[in-house]
Tab-separated table of C-alpha atoms in Angstrom:
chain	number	residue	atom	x	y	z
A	668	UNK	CA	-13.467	15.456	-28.647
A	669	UNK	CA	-10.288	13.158	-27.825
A	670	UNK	CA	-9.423	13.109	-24.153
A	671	UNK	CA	-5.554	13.437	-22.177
A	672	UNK	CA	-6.407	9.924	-20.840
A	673	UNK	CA	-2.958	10.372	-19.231
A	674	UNK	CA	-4.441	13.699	-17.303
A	675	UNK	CA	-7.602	12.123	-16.351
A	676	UNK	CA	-5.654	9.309	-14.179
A	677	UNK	CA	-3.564	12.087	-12.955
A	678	UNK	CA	-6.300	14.200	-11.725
A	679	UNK	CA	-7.846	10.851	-10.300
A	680	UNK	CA	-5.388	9.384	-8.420
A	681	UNK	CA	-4.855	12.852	-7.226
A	682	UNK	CA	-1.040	13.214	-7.192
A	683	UNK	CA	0.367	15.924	-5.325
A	684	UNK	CA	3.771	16.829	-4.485
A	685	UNK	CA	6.215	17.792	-1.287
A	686	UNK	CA	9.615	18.974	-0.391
A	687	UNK	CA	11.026	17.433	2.678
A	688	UNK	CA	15.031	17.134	2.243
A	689	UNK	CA	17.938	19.333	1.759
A	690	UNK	CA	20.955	16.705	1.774
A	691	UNK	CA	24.867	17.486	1.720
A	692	UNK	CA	27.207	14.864	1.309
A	693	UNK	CA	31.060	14.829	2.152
A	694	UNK	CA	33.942	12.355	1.749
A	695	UNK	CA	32.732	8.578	1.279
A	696	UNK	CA	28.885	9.083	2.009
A	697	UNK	CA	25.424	7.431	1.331
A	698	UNK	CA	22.457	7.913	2.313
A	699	UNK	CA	20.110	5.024	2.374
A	700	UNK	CA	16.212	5.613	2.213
A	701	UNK	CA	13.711	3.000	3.568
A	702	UNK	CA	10.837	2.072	1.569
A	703	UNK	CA	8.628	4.734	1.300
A	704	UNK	CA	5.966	2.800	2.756
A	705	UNK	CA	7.690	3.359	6.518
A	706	UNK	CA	8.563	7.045	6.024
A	707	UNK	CA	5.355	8.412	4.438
A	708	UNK	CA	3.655	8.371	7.377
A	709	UNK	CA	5.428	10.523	9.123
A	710	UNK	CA	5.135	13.046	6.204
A	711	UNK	CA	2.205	12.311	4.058
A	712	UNK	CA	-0.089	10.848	6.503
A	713	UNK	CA	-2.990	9.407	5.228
A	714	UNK	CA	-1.441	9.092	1.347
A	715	UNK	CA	-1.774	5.794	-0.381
A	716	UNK	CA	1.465	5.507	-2.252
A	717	UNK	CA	4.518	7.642	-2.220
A	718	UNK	CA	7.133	8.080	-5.059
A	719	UNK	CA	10.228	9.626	-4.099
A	720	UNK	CA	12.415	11.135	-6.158
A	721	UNK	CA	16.144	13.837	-5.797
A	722	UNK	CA	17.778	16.408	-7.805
A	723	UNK	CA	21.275	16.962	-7.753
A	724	UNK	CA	21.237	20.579	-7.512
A	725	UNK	CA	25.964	20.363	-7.382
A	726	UNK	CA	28.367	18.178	-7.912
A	727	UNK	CA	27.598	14.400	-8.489
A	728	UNK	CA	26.325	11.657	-6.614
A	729	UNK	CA	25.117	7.816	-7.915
A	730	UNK	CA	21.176	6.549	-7.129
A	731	UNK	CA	20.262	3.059	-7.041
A	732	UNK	CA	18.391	-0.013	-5.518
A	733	UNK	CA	20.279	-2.366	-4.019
A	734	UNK	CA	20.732	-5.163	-6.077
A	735	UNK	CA	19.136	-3.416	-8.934
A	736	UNK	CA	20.081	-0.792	-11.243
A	737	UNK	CA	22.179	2.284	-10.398
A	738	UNK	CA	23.023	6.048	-12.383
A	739	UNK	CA	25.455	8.547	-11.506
A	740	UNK	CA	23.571	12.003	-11.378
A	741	UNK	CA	25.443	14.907	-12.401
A	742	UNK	CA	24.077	18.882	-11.193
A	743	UNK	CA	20.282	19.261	-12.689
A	744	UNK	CA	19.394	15.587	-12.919
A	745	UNK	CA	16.767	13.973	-11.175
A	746	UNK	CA	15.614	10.090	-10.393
A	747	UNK	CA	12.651	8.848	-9.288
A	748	UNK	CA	11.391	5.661	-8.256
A	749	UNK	CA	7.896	5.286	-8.896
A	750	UNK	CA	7.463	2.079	-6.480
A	751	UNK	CA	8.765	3.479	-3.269
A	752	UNK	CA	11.636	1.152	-3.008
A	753	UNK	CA	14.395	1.329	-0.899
A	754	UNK	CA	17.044	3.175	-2.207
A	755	UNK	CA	20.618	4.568	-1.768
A	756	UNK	CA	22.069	7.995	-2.941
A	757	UNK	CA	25.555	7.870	-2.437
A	758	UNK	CA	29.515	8.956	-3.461
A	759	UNK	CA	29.846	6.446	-5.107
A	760	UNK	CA	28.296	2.864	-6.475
A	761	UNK	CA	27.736	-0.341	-4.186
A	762	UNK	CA	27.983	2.040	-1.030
A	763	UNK	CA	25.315	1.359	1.994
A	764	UNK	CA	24.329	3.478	4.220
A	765	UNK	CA	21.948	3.276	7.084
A	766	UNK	CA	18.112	3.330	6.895
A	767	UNK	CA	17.643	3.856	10.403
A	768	UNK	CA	16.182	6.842	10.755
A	769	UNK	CA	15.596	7.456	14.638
A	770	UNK	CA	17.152	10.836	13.975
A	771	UNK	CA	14.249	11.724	12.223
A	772	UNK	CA	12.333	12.531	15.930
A	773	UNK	CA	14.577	15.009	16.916
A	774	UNK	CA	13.532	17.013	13.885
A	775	UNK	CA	10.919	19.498	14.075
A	776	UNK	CA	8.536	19.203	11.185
A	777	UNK	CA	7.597	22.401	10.816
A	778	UNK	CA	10.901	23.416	9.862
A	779	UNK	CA	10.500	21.072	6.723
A	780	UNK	CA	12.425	20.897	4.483
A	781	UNK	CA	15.115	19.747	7.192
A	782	UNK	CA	18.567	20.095	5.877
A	783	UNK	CA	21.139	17.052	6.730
A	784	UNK	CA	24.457	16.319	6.530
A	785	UNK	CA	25.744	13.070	5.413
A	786	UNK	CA	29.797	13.079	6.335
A	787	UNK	CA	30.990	9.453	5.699
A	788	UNK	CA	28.773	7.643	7.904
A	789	UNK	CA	28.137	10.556	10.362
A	790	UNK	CA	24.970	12.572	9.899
A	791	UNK	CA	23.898	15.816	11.759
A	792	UNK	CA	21.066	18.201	11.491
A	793	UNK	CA	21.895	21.144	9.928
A	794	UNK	CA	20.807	24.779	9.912
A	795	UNK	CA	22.487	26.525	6.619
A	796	UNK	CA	23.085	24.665	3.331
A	797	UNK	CA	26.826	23.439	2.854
A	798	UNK	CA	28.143	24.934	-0.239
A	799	UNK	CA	31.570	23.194	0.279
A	800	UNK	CA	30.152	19.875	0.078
A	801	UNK	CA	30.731	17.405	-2.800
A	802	UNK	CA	27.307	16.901	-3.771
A	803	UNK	CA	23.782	18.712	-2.615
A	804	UNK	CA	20.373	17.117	-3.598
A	805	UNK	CA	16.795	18.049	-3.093
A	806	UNK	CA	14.494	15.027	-1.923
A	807	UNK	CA	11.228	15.182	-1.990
A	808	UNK	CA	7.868	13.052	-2.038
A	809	UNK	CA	4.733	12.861	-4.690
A	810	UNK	CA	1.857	11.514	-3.157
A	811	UNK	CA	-1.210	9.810	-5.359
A	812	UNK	CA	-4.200	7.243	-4.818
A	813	UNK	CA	-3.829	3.650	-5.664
A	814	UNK	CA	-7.002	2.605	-4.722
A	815	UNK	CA	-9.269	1.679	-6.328
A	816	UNK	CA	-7.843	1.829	-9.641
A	817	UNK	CA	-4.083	3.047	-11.061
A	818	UNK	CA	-3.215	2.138	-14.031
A	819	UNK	CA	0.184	4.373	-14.218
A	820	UNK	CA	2.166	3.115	-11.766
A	821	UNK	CA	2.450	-0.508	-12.724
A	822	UNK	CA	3.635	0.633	-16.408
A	823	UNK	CA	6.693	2.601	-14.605
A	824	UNK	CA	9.643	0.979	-14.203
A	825	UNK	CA	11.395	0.793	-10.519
A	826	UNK	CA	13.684	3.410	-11.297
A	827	UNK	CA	13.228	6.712	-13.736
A	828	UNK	CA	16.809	8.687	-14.837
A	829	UNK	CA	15.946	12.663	-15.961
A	830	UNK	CA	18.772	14.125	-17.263
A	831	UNK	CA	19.138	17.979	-17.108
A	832	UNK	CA	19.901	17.389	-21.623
A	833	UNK	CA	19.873	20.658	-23.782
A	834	UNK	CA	16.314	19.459	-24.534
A	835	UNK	CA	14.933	19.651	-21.311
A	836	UNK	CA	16.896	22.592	-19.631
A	837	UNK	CA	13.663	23.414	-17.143
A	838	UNK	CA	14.727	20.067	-15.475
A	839	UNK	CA	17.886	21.538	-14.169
A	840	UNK	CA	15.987	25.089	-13.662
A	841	UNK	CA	13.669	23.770	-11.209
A	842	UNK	CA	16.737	21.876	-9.079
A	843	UNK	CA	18.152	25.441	-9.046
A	844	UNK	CA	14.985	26.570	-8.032
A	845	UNK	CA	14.068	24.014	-5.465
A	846	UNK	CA	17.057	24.648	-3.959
A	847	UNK	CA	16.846	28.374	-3.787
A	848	UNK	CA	13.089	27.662	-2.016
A	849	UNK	CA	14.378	25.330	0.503
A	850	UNK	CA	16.854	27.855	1.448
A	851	UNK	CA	15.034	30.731	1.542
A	852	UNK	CA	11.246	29.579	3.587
A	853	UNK	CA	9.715	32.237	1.363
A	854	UNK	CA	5.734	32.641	1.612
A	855	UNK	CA	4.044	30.064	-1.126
A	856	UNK	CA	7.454	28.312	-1.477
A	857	UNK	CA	6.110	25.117	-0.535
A	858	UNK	CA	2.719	25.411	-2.545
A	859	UNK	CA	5.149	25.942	-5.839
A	860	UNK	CA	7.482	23.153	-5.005
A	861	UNK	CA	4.730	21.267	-4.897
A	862	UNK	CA	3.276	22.152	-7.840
A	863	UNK	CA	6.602	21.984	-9.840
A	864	UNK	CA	7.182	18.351	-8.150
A	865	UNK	CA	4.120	16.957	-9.729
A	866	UNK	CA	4.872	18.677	-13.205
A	867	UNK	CA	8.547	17.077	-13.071
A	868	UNK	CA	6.617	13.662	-12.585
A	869	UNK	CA	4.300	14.164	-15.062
A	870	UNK	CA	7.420	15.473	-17.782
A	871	UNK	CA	9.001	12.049	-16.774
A	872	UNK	CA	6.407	9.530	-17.620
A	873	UNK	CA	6.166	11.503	-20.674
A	874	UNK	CA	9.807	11.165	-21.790
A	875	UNK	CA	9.794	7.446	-20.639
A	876	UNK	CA	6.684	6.895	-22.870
A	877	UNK	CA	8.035	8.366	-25.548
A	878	UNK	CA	11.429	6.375	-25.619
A	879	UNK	CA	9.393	2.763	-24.801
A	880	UNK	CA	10.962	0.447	-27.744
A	881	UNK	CA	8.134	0.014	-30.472
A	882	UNK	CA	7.211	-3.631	-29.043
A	883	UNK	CA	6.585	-2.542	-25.523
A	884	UNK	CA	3.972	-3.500	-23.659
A	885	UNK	CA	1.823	-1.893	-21.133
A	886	UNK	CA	-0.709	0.995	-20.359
A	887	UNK	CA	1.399	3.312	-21.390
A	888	UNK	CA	2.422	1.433	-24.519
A	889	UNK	CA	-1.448	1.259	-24.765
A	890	UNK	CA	-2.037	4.811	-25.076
A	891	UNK	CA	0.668	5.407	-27.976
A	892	UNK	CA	-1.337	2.576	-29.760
A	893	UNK	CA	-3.675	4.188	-32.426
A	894	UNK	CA	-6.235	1.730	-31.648
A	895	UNK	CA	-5.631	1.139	-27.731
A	896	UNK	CA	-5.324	4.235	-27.412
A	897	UNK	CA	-8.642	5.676	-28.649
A	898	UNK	CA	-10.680	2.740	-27.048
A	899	UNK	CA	-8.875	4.162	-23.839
A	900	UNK	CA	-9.854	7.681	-24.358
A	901	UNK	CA	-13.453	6.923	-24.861
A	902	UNK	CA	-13.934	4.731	-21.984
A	903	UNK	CA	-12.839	7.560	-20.353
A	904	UNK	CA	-14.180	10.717	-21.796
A	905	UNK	CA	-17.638	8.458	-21.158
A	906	UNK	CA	-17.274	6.069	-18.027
A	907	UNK	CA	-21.037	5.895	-17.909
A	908	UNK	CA	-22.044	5.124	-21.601
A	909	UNK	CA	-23.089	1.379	-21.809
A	910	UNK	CA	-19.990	0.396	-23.732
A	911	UNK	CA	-19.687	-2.949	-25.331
A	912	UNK	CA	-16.489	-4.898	-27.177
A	913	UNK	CA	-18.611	-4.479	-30.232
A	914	UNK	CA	-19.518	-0.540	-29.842
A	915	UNK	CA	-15.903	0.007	-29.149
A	916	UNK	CA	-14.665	-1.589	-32.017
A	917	UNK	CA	-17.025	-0.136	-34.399
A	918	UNK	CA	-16.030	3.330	-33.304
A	919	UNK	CA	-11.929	2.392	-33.682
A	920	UNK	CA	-12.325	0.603	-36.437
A	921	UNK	CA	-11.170	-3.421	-35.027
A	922	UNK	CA	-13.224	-6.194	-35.010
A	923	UNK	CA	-14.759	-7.298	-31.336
A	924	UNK	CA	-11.894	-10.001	-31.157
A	925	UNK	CA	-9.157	-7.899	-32.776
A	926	UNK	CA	-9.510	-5.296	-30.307
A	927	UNK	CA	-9.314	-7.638	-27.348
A	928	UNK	CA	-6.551	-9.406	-28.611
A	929	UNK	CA	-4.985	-6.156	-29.007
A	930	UNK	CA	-5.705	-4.735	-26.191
A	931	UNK	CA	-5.202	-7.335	-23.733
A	932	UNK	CA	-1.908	-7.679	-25.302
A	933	UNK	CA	-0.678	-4.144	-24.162
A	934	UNK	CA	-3.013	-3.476	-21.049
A	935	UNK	CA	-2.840	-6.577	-19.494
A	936	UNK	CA	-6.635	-7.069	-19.345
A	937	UNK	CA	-9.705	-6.879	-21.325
A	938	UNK	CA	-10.939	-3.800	-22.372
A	939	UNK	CA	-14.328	-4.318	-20.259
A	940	UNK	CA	-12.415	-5.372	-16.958
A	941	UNK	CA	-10.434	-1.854	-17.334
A	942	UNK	CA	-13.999	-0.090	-17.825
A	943	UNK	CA	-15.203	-1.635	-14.797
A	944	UNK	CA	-11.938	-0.554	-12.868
A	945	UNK	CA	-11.942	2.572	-14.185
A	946	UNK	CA	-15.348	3.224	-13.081
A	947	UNK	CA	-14.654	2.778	-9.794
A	948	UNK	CA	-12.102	5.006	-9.519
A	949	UNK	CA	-13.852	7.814	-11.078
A	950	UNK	CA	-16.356	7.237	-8.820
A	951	UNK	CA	-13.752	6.900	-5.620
A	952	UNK	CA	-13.054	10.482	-7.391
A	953	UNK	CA	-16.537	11.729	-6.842
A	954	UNK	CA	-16.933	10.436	-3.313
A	955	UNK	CA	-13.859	12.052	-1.978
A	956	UNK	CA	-14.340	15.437	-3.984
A	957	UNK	CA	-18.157	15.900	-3.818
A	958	UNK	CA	-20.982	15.571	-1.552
A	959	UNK	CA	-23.079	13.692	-4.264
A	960	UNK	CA	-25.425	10.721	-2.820
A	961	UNK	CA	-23.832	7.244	-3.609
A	962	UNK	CA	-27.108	6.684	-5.850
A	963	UNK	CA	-26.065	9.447	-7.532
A	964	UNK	CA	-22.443	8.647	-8.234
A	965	UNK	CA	-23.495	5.257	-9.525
A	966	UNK	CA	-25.718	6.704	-12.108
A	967	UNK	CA	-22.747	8.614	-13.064
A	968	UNK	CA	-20.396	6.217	-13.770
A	969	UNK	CA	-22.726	3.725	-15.105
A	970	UNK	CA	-24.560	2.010	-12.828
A	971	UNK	CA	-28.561	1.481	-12.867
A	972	UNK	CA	-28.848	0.381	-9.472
A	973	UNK	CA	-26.991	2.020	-5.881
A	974	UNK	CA	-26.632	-1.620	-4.991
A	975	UNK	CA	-24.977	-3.094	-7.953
A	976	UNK	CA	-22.761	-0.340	-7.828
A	977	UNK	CA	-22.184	-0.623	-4.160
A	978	UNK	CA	-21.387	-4.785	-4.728
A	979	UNK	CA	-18.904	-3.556	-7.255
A	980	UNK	CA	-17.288	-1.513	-5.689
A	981	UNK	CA	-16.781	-3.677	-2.458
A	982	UNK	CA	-15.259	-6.186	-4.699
A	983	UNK	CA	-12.519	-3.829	-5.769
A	984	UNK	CA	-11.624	-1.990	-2.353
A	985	UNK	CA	-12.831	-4.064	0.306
A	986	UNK	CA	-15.450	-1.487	1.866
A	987	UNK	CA	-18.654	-0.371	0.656
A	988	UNK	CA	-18.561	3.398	-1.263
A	989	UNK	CA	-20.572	5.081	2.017
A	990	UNK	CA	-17.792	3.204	4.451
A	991	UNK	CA	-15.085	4.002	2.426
A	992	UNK	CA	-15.774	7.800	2.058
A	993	UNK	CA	-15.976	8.157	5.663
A	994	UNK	CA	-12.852	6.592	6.423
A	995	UNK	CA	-10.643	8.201	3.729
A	996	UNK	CA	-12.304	11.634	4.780
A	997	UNK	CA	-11.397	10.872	8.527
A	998	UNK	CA	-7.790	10.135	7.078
A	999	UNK	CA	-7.550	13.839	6.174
């Protein structure tokens, strides 16, 4: 049986989703976000990475990095940036706004998601949405794991452009509906915001992998790669099995040196430095999600001996696996 290698990094590096922002803009306005790194902790605490992404739910706005790329958004679109960079959404290209955010104290978090008003370079706290305003957007936050191992967000580029297209219409149903939620504080709201946050991430890093250019390279690139691809999926569908270059040829079909050429080529590394990453993550899995002993876990994911695996995996994170779970469960 073929595994969603895709999935299994998704289930992972645990992504989850939040709704935070209902934003109104009027006249000549932006609204500039700092990188996610400073804001996440004030509404993810405790979450390794943070992509943040909006959707126009009226009128039209432009998205961009500064000094990088920028799209105007029209009703139902969303963007995303995968790297938590600093971004502006704005009236209009090349605008700036300000990223401090000392306004942010004033606002009581359990009244997420906090509506504001952006009125040329004026914002305000609102209570009720602002249907007169030339553009309203939904913001919001996914959360996921980098450590020890995350192969997807590397492959992402800084900035991802949905467009609400006849093809993908539920893109524009869930702005509708995330705005609808974020007016209305209904009970469970938040739990399906969430959940439809993380399937509008997962939807995107499908379309982009389907429209990479035939010559990309990449992890994703890797997993479209009929060879790649399946040397990917049984690494791991069987993290523990003592794999070697030559077993995983023989069962794609490559030579030892023609799969590590190829490989390397579109991962980046070779194909038994990924198994040894991905090891460690599913095993950074297991010691966040079970009680299972560390000797235990390391048998699982391939190890002989607790104390190889334990060297291992203090190579990769810094910590030892019985140090680390305590401090990411203290974190929670």
């Amino acid at each position: 049986m073929s595994l969603d290698t895709l999935s299994d990094v998704l289930r992972s590096v645990r992504l989850r989703g939040a709704v935070f922002f209902h934003i109104s803009g009027h006249s000549d306005w932006a609204a500039e976000a700092p990188p996610a790194r400073e804001i996440a902790p004030l509404l993810m605490p405790g979450v390794e990475h943070v992509v943040e992404y909006h959707a126009v739910t009226q009128g039209t706005c432009w998205a961009g990095i500064p000094g990088g790329p920028f799209a105007q958004l029209s009703a139902g679109d969303v963007v995303m940036f995968p790297h938590g960079d600093a971004h502006v959404v704005s009236s209009a290209p090349g605008l700036r706004g300000s990223s401090d955010l000392s306004w942010f104290g004033s606002a009581r978090i359990e009244q997420l998601p906090l509506r504001v008003a952006y009125d040329g370079r004026n914002v305000q706290l609102e209570t009720t949405p602002d249907s007169a305003s030339d553009a309203t957007i939904v913001c919001g936050f996914l959360g996921c794991d980098m450590q020890p191992f995350n192969p997807l967000i590397a492959a992402l580029p800084r900035m991802l452009h949905l467009r609400a297209n006849g093809e993908d219409a539920w893109i524009a149903q869930f702005t509708e509906q995330a705005a609808a939620e974020s007016r209305a504080h209904r009970p469970g709201g938040e739990a399906m915001l969430a959940r439809m946050s993380e399937m509008m991430f997962v939807d995107a890093v499908r379309r982009y992998a389907d429209a990479l250019p035939a010559q990309s390279a990449g992890w994703l690139a890797g997993l479209r790669d009929r060879f790649v691809g399946r040397s990917l999926a049984l690494m791991h569908e069987q993290p523990a099995e003592d794999w070697t270059l030559d077993e995983l040829g023989r069962r794609i079909g490559l030579s030892r040196s023609a799969l590590h050429e190829r490989f390397v080529q579109l991962v980046g590394i070779p194909p038994m430095q990924y198994l040894a990453q991905w090891r460690m993550q599913a095993a950074a899995r297991l010691l966040l999600e079970t009680r299972a002993t560390v000797a235990a876990i390391a048998l699982d994911v391939g190890y002989d001996s607790e104390a190889a695996f334990a060297r291992a995996f203090k190579r990769l994170v810094g910590r030892p696996p019985a140090a680390w779970r305590r401090e990411r469960s203290n974190q929670k």
